[in-house]
Amino acid sequence: MKPFKIRDIEISPPLVLSPMAGVTDVPFRALLKRRGGIGLTVSEFISVEGLTRNNPKSRRQMRFFDYERPFAVQIFGGQPERMRMAAEMAEEVGADILDINCGCPAPKVVKHGGGSGLLRDLPRLETILKEIKKAITIPLTVKIRAGFYDNNRNAVETARLAEQCGVEHIALHGRTKEQGYKGRADWDLVRQIKEAVKVPVSGSGDVVTAADAFARWRETNCDGILIGRGAMANPWIFRQIEDTLAGREPFEPTLEDKRAVLIEYFDLLRADMPEFAAIGRMKQLAGQFTRGLPGGARFRQVIYHSHAVGEILERIGEYFETVSEGRAYLGEGGAEEEEAPVLDSCETATI
Ligand SMILES: Cc1cc2nc3c(=O)[nH]c(=O)nc-3n(C[C@H](O)[C@H](O)[C@H](O)COP(=O)(O)O)c2cc1C
């Protein structure tokens, strides 16, 4: 696995923090970037309808900081004219790369022809890519799925078309729109696309350990690896891969590192958004982050039933203290209810 280039932009290490709506905003990207090992960061997907109508939330989603570079803005939509305008806006705010979302399966996105809807309307995709290509000078990239329908996995055809339209990097999440997040991502399609096009190709889906990343890379000869959910569960995963690449022993976070990262994230969130929103986001990460830790399930319930900043900080302190002393964590309060549902798609889209 070695660095690769999207035109003249070096992606080093060849690891991408995969875009996740409702997750990969400024605070989350800061948290992850500080852990190291990320070669490219991407915004959440941003509605072109929102951007071109000056929706403040959409404009906010384009924010990024210099330390994140190289940085890609990802947009979604189905109308060529609005896609072009939004692409121009991304270039104007200084994004290094413009990425088109051709993968989101959410009905409200697909209904308007955007996201994975573009995979069943390749003429529309072609028009959009050509329109955008004429309007911007930064590299244009796409993130696609295996196909729209399970019985028509047209990712290779889509990749070829994208390359012909001047796209300079193709990322594939090897599930179809019909599949949603079920089953396993098909990495053989990454290999097939890599053979079919000359531009760099990256793969996405189910990479949760450094060993997964190396195995997928060896099987497919892909240029880059995207990691999404695996980075929520383990914010050090990029650094661990980078360590291995450099011949170092991979970094192993201690319990104290884990406690500190949760607190750091909470601080970043509160500096960036209203308290209630920060609390919601904190619950989301705490849920992902404590999978596999002793008493983690109980901790998730307790956090889920906490409603104030002080309470959450106290519960985090208690939990890590108990676990580090080797005692069983029983938690306080909070009935034995169902846990909060895990956010696992782009359903949170604002259009
Ligand atoms: C909560 C969530 C939100 C997502 N939002 C986006 C998005 O905005 N744009 C995109 O291209 N993919 C999005 N995805 C897909 C991921 O980028 C990734 O391709 C997929 O989750 C598979 O990779 P993983 O197993 O590493 O998570 C999202 C995934 C999740 C779980």
Tab-separated table of C-alpha atoms and ligand atoms in Angstrom:
chain	number	residue	atom	x	y	z
A	1	MET	CA	0.000	0.000	0.000
A	2	LYS	CA	1.549	3.310	-1.041
A	3	PRO	CA	0.499	6.940	-1.459
A	4	PHE	CA	-1.370	7.769	-4.661
A	5	LYS	CA	-2.334	10.945	-6.458
A	6	ILE	CA	-5.621	12.453	-7.521
A	7	ARG	CA	-4.185	14.613	-10.314
A	8	ASP	CA	-1.382	16.383	-8.386
A	9	ILE	CA	-2.870	15.921	-4.915
A	10	GLU	CA	-1.018	13.330	-2.902
A	11	ILE	CA	-3.148	11.028	-0.756
A	12	SER	CA	-0.662	9.901	1.862
A	13	PRO	CA	-1.198	7.539	3.517
A	14	PRO	CA	-3.715	6.175	0.992
A	15	LEU	CA	-6.492	6.190	3.579
A	16	VAL	CA	-9.723	8.159	3.415
A	17	LEU	CA	-12.116	9.042	6.214
A	18	SER	CA	-15.294	7.918	4.446
A	19	PRO	CA	-18.048	10.539	4.260
A	20	MET	CA	-20.886	9.921	6.712
A	21	ALA	CA	-23.918	12.197	6.892
A	22	GLY	CA	-24.600	13.300	10.447
A	23	VAL	CA	-21.131	12.139	11.514
A	24	THR	CA	-18.163	13.493	9.524
A	25	ASP	CA	-18.622	17.167	10.291
A	26	VAL	CA	-15.944	19.586	11.561
A	27	PRO	CA	-15.749	18.211	15.161
A	28	PHE	CA	-15.600	14.545	14.128
A	29	ARG	CA	-13.029	15.218	11.429
A	30	ALA	CA	-10.915	17.207	13.902
A	31	LEU	CA	-11.055	14.336	16.393
A	32	LEU	CA	-9.991	11.820	13.771
A	33	LYS	CA	-7.401	13.986	12.065
A	34	ARG	CA	-5.688	14.532	15.436
A	35	ARG	CA	-5.253	10.762	15.830
A	36	GLY	CA	-3.280	10.677	12.563
A	37	GLY	CA	-3.058	8.389	9.550
A	38	ILE	CA	-5.678	10.063	7.343
A	39	GLY	CA	-4.698	10.967	3.773
A	40	LEU	CA	-7.984	12.572	2.705
A	41	THR	CA	-10.978	13.958	4.555
A	42	VAL	CA	-14.405	14.413	2.994
A	43	SER	CA	-17.383	16.499	4.079
A	44	GLU	CA	-20.744	14.958	4.837
A	45	PHE	CA	-22.760	14.811	1.636
A	46	ILE	CA	-24.294	18.213	1.014
A	47	SER	CA	-27.571	18.896	-0.750
A	48	VAL	CA	-27.176	20.958	-3.917
A	49	GLU	CA	-30.781	22.084	-3.473
A	50	GLY	CA	-29.813	23.461	-0.072
A	51	LEU	CA	-26.528	24.982	-1.230
A	52	THR	CA	-27.949	26.745	-4.245
A	53	ARG	CA	-30.845	28.128	-2.220
A	54	ASN	CA	-28.480	29.415	0.411
A	55	ASN	CA	-29.721	27.085	3.139
A	56	PRO	CA	-27.510	27.947	6.147
A	57	LYS	CA	-27.173	24.304	7.209
A	58	SER	CA	-25.868	23.297	3.788
A	59	ARG	CA	-23.424	26.193	3.694
A	60	ARG	CA	-22.212	25.260	7.167
A	61	GLN	CA	-21.552	21.724	5.996
A	62	MET	CA	-18.967	23.052	3.540
A	63	ARG	CA	-16.789	24.478	6.330
A	64	PHE	CA	-13.351	22.998	6.807
A	65	PHE	CA	-9.979	23.971	8.242
A	66	ASP	CA	-6.571	24.072	6.598
A	67	TYR	CA	-5.250	21.232	8.768
A	68	GLU	CA	-7.738	18.910	7.054
A	69	ARG	CA	-6.231	19.289	3.605
A	70	PRO	CA	-6.458	17.614	1.258
A	71	PHE	CA	-10.196	18.035	1.705
A	72	ALA	CA	-13.044	17.012	-0.581
A	73	VAL	CA	-16.547	18.449	-0.579
A	74	GLN	CA	-19.146	15.841	-1.465
A	75	ILE	CA	-22.421	17.007	-3.005
A	76	PHE	CA	-25.607	15.161	-3.918
A	77	GLY	CA	-28.494	15.977	-6.186
A	78	GLY	CA	-30.072	15.101	-9.503
A	79	GLN	CA	-30.400	18.397	-11.384
A	80	PRO	CA	-27.415	19.119	-13.643
A	81	GLU	CA	-27.734	22.890	-13.357
A	82	ARG	CA	-27.852	22.876	-9.551
A	83	MET	CA	-25.063	20.304	-9.365
A	84	ARG	CA	-22.900	22.586	-11.471
A	85	MET	CA	-23.679	25.636	-9.336
A	86	ALA	CA	-22.928	23.746	-6.124
A	87	ALA	CA	-19.671	22.434	-7.584
A	88	GLU	CA	-18.623	25.985	-8.339
A	89	MET	CA	-19.441	26.967	-4.757
A	90	ALA	CA	-17.239	24.157	-3.423
A	91	GLU	CA	-14.351	25.311	-5.575
A	92	GLU	CA	-14.907	28.873	-4.406
A	93	VAL	CA	-14.637	27.962	-0.715
A	94	GLY	CA	-11.299	26.339	-1.454
A	95	ALA	CA	-12.037	22.603	-1.486
A	96	ASP	CA	-9.224	20.579	-3.051
A	97	ILE	CA	-11.532	18.023	-4.653
A	98	LEU	CA	-15.210	17.875	-5.622
A	99	ASP	CA	-16.863	14.498	-5.052
A	100	ILE	CA	-20.248	13.402	-6.370
A	101	ASN	CA	-22.383	11.112	-4.235
A	102	CYS	CA	-23.765	8.277	-6.373
A	103	GLY	CA	-24.487	5.936	-3.504
A	104	CYS	CA	-26.938	7.249	-0.934
A	105	PRO	CA	-29.941	4.898	-0.804
A	106	ALA	CA	-32.309	7.192	1.169
A	107	PRO	CA	-35.695	7.424	-0.606
A	108	LYS	CA	-35.874	11.208	-0.296
A	109	VAL	CA	-32.526	11.499	-2.097
A	110	VAL	CA	-33.185	8.849	-4.749
A	111	LYS	CA	-36.650	10.259	-5.484
A	112	HIS	CA	-35.057	13.409	-6.879
A	113	GLY	CA	-32.646	11.414	-9.023
A	114	GLY	CA	-29.652	11.924	-6.716
A	115	GLY	CA	-27.403	9.565	-4.729
A	116	SER	CA	-27.722	5.977	-5.898
A	117	GLY	CA	-30.549	7.148	-8.205
A	118	LEU	CA	-27.803	8.201	-10.624
A	119	LEU	CA	-26.745	4.571	-11.000
A	120	ARG	CA	-30.023	3.702	-12.743
A	121	ASP	CA	-29.921	6.777	-14.956
A	122	LEU	CA	-26.448	6.851	-16.474
A	123	PRO	CA	-27.387	9.421	-19.162
A	124	ARG	CA	-28.286	11.828	-16.357
A	125	LEU	CA	-25.030	11.042	-14.551
A	126	GLU	CA	-23.134	11.711	-17.773
A	127	THR	CA	-24.823	15.088	-18.246
A	128	ILE	CA	-24.071	16.055	-14.659
A	129	LEU	CA	-20.421	15.046	-14.806
A	130	LYS	CA	-19.861	16.854	-18.116
A	131	GLU	CA	-21.606	20.007	-16.876
A	132	ILE	CA	-19.509	20.071	-13.712
A	133	LYS	CA	-16.307	19.274	-15.529
A	134	LYS	CA	-16.780	22.358	-17.692
A	135	ALA	CA	-17.319	24.566	-14.647
A	136	ILE	CA	-14.550	23.657	-12.188
A	137	THR	CA	-10.783	23.336	-12.274
A	138	ILE	CA	-10.261	21.180	-9.149
A	139	PRO	CA	-10.365	17.389	-9.642
A	140	LEU	CA	-13.785	15.781	-9.924
A	141	THR	CA	-14.303	12.392	-8.231
A	142	VAL	CA	-17.243	10.024	-7.669
A	143	LYS	CA	-18.298	7.637	-4.925
A	144	ILE	CA	-20.542	4.910	-6.264
A	145	ARG	CA	-22.243	1.715	-5.109
A	146	ALA	CA	-22.211	-1.716	-6.759
A	147	GLY	CA	-25.386	-0.767	-8.604
A	148	PHE	CA	-28.966	0.255	-7.968
A	149	TYR	CA	-30.651	-3.150	-8.344
A	150	ASP	CA	-29.268	-6.411	-6.996
A	151	ASN	CA	-29.748	-7.956	-10.433
A	152	ASN	CA	-27.966	-5.173	-12.307
A	153	ARG	CA	-24.619	-4.488	-10.681
A	154	ASN	CA	-23.369	-1.892	-13.133
A	155	ALA	CA	-20.475	-0.417	-11.142
A	156	VAL	CA	-17.855	-1.261	-13.785
A	157	GLU	CA	-19.926	0.363	-16.537
A	158	THR	CA	-20.524	3.389	-14.297
A	159	ALA	CA	-16.822	3.683	-13.523
A	160	ARG	CA	-15.908	3.568	-17.217
A	161	LEU	CA	-18.452	6.251	-18.000
A	162	ALA	CA	-17.170	8.421	-15.157
A	163	GLU	CA	-13.613	8.121	-16.410
A	164	GLN	CA	-14.700	9.115	-19.922
A	165	CYS	CA	-16.336	12.212	-18.437
A	166	GLY	CA	-13.053	13.286	-16.844
A	167	VAL	CA	-13.514	11.913	-13.321
A	168	GLU	CA	-10.114	11.510	-11.628
A	169	HIS	CA	-10.814	9.069	-8.785
A	170	ILE	CA	-13.462	6.425	-8.271
A	171	ALA	CA	-14.466	5.073	-4.872
A	172	LEU	CA	-16.723	2.031	-4.679
A	173	HIS	CA	-18.849	0.873	-1.767
A	174	GLY	CA	-19.564	-2.671	-2.901
A	175	ARG	CA	-23.217	-2.930	-1.909
A	176	THR	CA	-26.211	-2.167	-4.113
A	177	LYS	CA	-28.822	0.448	-3.279
A	178	GLU	CA	-31.323	-2.417	-2.806
A	179	GLN	CA	-29.007	-4.019	-0.295
A	180	GLY	CA	-28.734	-0.872	1.803
A	181	TYR	CA	-26.283	-1.885	4.536
A	182	LYS	CA	-27.152	-5.579	4.625
A	183	GLY	CA	-24.741	-8.363	3.708
A	184	ARG	CA	-21.076	-7.799	2.955
A	185	ALA	CA	-19.497	-5.297	0.616
A	186	ASP	CA	-18.286	-6.914	-2.601
A	187	TRP	CA	-14.619	-6.044	-2.947
A	188	ASP	CA	-14.194	-8.112	-6.071
A	189	LEU	CA	-15.973	-5.282	-7.870
A	190	VAL	CA	-13.226	-2.938	-6.658
A	191	ARG	CA	-10.718	-5.255	-8.313
A	192	GLN	CA	-12.764	-5.299	-11.529
A	193	ILE	CA	-13.005	-1.512	-11.646
A	194	LYS	CA	-9.293	-1.195	-10.988
A	195	GLU	CA	-8.701	-3.359	-14.054
A	196	ALA	CA	-11.204	-1.437	-16.157
A	197	VAL	CA	-10.029	2.155	-15.667
A	198	LYS	CA	-6.763	4.075	-15.529
A	199	VAL	CA	-7.678	6.611	-12.825
A	200	PRO	CA	-7.049	5.673	-9.181
A	201	VAL	CA	-9.654	3.462	-7.536
A	202	SER	CA	-10.466	3.084	-3.846
A	203	GLY	CA	-12.682	0.641	-2.016
A	204	SER	CA	-15.150	1.075	0.837
A	205	GLY	CA	-17.018	-1.276	3.090
A	206	ASP	CA	-16.555	-3.278	6.264
A	207	VAL	CA	-12.924	-2.393	6.977
A	208	VAL	CA	-12.766	-2.427	10.773
A	209	THR	CA	-9.185	-3.497	11.483
A	210	ALA	CA	-5.755	-2.817	10.014
A	211	ALA	CA	-5.659	-6.452	8.896
A	212	ASP	CA	-8.904	-5.946	6.921
A	213	ALA	CA	-7.349	-2.970	5.118
A	214	PHE	CA	-4.249	-4.916	4.088
A	215	ALA	CA	-6.268	-7.943	3.003
A	216	ARG	CA	-8.630	-5.853	0.835
A	217	TRP	CA	-5.710	-4.003	-0.685
A	218	ARG	CA	-3.898	-7.231	-1.556
A	219	GLU	CA	-7.024	-8.829	-3.040
A	220	THR	CA	-7.946	-5.884	-5.233
A	221	ASN	CA	-4.785	-3.913	-5.969
A	222	CYS	CA	-6.825	-0.787	-5.180
A	223	ASP	CA	-5.122	2.570	-4.633
A	224	GLY	CA	-6.916	3.712	-1.504
A	225	ILE	CA	-9.111	2.435	1.304
A	226	LEU	CA	-12.078	4.282	2.789
A	227	ILE	CA	-13.080	3.675	6.389
A	228	GLY	CA	-16.357	4.887	7.839
A	229	ARG	CA	-18.058	2.994	10.656
A	230	GLY	CA	-14.778	1.400	11.653
A	231	ALA	CA	-13.456	4.869	12.474
A	232	MET	CA	-16.361	5.546	14.817
A	233	ALA	CA	-15.616	2.363	16.728
A	234	ASN	CA	-11.868	2.940	16.627
A	235	PRO	CA	-10.636	6.481	15.898
A	236	TRP	CA	-7.031	5.183	15.894
A	237	ILE	CA	-7.585	2.757	13.015
A	238	PHE	CA	-5.901	5.026	10.439
A	239	ARG	CA	-2.889	5.532	12.664
A	240	GLN	CA	-2.655	1.789	13.285
A	241	ILE	CA	-2.580	1.119	9.552
A	242	GLU	CA	-0.010	3.875	9.028
A	243	ASP	CA	2.147	2.454	11.848
A	244	THR	CA	2.075	-0.975	10.239
A	245	LEU	CA	2.952	0.534	6.839
A	246	ALA	CA	5.956	2.252	8.400
A	247	GLY	CA	7.082	-0.981	10.059
A	248	ARG	CA	6.192	0.234	13.553
A	249	GLU	CA	4.231	-1.630	16.177
A	250	PRO	CA	0.627	-0.379	15.762
A	251	PHE	CA	-0.525	2.077	18.412
A	252	GLU	CA	-2.775	0.432	21.012
A	253	PRO	CA	-4.958	2.914	22.908
A	254	THR	CA	-5.197	2.461	26.657
A	255	LEU	CA	-8.432	2.799	28.587
A	256	GLU	CA	-7.254	6.275	29.543
A	257	ASP	CA	-6.803	7.175	25.852
A	258	LYS	CA	-10.357	5.997	25.229
A	259	ARG	CA	-11.756	8.033	28.087
A	260	ALA	CA	-9.823	11.088	26.953
A	261	VAL	CA	-11.018	10.777	23.365
A	262	LEU	CA	-14.669	10.740	24.420
A	263	ILE	CA	-14.157	13.867	26.512
A	264	GLU	CA	-12.198	15.543	23.713
A	265	TYR	CA	-15.017	14.802	21.280
A	266	PHE	CA	-17.608	16.211	23.649
A	267	ASP	CA	-15.545	19.412	23.959
A	268	LEU	CA	-15.208	19.708	20.186
A	269	LEU	CA	-18.943	19.190	19.735
A	270	ARG	CA	-19.924	21.730	22.357
A	271	ALA	CA	-17.627	24.321	20.833
A	272	ASP	CA	-19.364	23.827	17.508
A	273	MET	CA	-23.092	23.353	18.163
A	274	PRO	CA	-25.891	23.865	20.687
A	275	GLU	CA	-25.714	21.700	23.786
A	276	PHE	CA	-28.674	19.457	23.001
A	277	ALA	CA	-27.218	18.657	19.600
A	278	ALA	CA	-23.800	17.954	21.115
A	279	ILE	CA	-25.412	15.577	23.624
A	280	GLY	CA	-27.182	13.694	20.819
A	281	ARG	CA	-23.980	13.316	18.869
A	282	MET	CA	-22.099	12.224	21.952
A	283	LYS	CA	-24.589	9.415	22.498
A	284	GLN	CA	-24.073	8.307	18.925
A	285	LEU	CA	-20.293	8.032	19.250
A	286	ALA	CA	-20.371	6.574	22.753
A	287	GLY	CA	-22.643	3.863	21.338
A	288	GLN	CA	-20.223	2.925	18.566
A	289	PHE	CA	-17.117	3.445	20.568
A	290	THR	CA	-17.790	1.206	23.522
A	291	ARG	CA	-18.736	-1.896	21.571
A	292	GLY	CA	-16.620	-4.726	22.873
A	293	LEU	CA	-15.551	-2.928	26.060
A	294	PRO	CA	-16.477	-4.588	29.381
A	295	GLY	CA	-19.849	-3.292	30.549
A	296	GLY	CA	-20.103	-1.343	27.295
A	297	ALA	CA	-23.737	-2.266	26.678
A	298	ARG	CA	-24.732	-1.032	30.130
A	299	PHE	CA	-22.683	2.139	29.668
A	300	ARG	CA	-24.466	2.858	26.390
A	301	GLN	CA	-27.842	2.569	28.135
A	302	VAL	CA	-26.738	4.871	30.928
A	303	ILE	CA	-25.396	7.482	28.507
A	304	TYR	CA	-28.513	7.181	26.409
A	305	HIS	CA	-30.603	8.152	29.419
A	306	SER	CA	-28.430	11.098	30.412
A	307	HIS	CA	-29.700	14.501	29.390
A	308	ALA	CA	-27.209	17.069	30.647
A	309	VAL	CA	-23.559	17.815	29.979
A	310	GLY	CA	-22.490	17.406	33.617
A	311	GLU	CA	-24.329	14.111	33.906
A	312	ILE	CA	-22.681	12.694	30.791
A	313	LEU	CA	-19.214	13.745	31.950
A	314	GLU	CA	-19.836	12.167	35.337
A	315	ARG	CA	-21.051	8.891	33.803
A	316	ILE	CA	-18.034	8.700	31.525
A	317	GLY	CA	-15.758	9.253	34.533
A	318	GLU	CA	-17.535	6.562	36.575
A	319	TYR	CA	-17.515	4.048	33.784
A	320	PHE	CA	-13.820	4.305	32.991
A	321	GLU	CA	-12.860	4.372	36.647
A	322	THR	CA	-14.825	1.189	37.327
A	323	VAL	CA	-13.440	-0.625	34.309
A	324	SER	CA	-9.856	0.441	34.936
A	325	GLU	CA	-10.111	-0.946	38.476
A	326	GLY	CA	-11.285	-4.231	37.016
A	327	ARG	CA	-14.715	-3.967	38.666
A	328	ALA	CA	-17.954	-4.852	36.880
A	329	TYR	CA	-19.785	-1.775	35.630
A	330	LEU	CA	-23.419	-1.834	36.698
A	331	GLY	CA	-24.281	1.793	36.037
A	332	GLU	CA	-26.941	3.799	37.752
A	333	GLY	CA	-30.417	4.776	36.691
A	334	GLY	CA	-31.716	4.121	33.228
A	335	ALA	CA	-34.145	1.262	32.853
A	336	GLU	CA	-33.103	-1.854	30.952
A	337	GLU	CA	-34.576	-0.578	27.755
A	338	GLU	CA	-33.735	-1.028	24.154
A	339	GLU	CA	-30.584	0.796	23.193
A	340	ALA	CA	-30.670	3.788	20.907
A	341	PRO	CA	-30.832	2.671	17.297
A	342	VAL	CA	-27.485	2.816	15.578
A	343	LEU	CA	-27.345	5.399	12.854
A	344	ASP	CA	-26.312	3.503	9.791
A	345	SER	CA	-27.188	5.356	6.661
A	346	CYS	CA	-27.586	8.702	4.974
A	347	GLU	CA	-31.235	8.977	6.059
A	348	THR	CA	-30.405	12.142	7.969
A	349	ALA	CA	-30.097	14.087	4.724
A	350	THR	CA	-31.468	17.610	4.716
A	351	ILE	CA	-32.683	18.601	1.306
B	1	LIG	C1	-24.213	7.051	9.152
B	1	LIG	C2	-23.683	6.919	7.756
B	1	LIG	C3	-23.769	7.994	6.897
B	1	LIG	C4	-23.254	7.897	5.598
B	1	LIG	N1	-23.283	8.998	4.802
B	1	LIG	C5	-22.639	8.963	3.599
B	1	LIG	C6	-22.487	10.141	2.824
B	1	LIG	O1	-22.920	11.237	3.207
B	1	LIG	N2	-21.843	10.041	1.628
B	1	LIG	C7	-21.338	8.847	1.161
B	1	LIG	O2	-20.764	8.812	0.069
B	1	LIG	N3	-21.465	7.731	1.890
B	1	LIG	C8	-22.072	7.763	3.095
B	1	LIG	N4	-22.119	6.633	3.867
B	1	LIG	C9	-21.455	5.409	3.369
B	1	LIG	C10	-20.018	5.311	3.911
B	1	LIG	O3	-19.198	6.352	3.434
B	1	LIG	C11	-19.387	3.958	3.528
B	1	LIG	O4	-19.257	3.869	2.136
B	1	LIG	C12	-20.202	2.775	4.038
B	1	LIG	O5	-20.635	2.989	5.367
B	1	LIG	C13	-19.380	1.493	4.009
B	1	LIG	O6	-18.145	1.649	4.637
B	1	LIG	P1	-17.852	1.289	6.188
B	1	LIG	O7	-18.205	-0.152	6.365
B	1	LIG	O8	-16.396	1.587	6.331
B	1	LIG	O9	-18.720	2.173	7.038
B	1	LIG	C14	-22.668	6.695	5.152
B	1	LIG	C15	-22.598	5.618	6.025
B	1	LIG	C16	-23.084	5.716	7.307
B	1	LIG	C17	-22.954	4.537	8.218
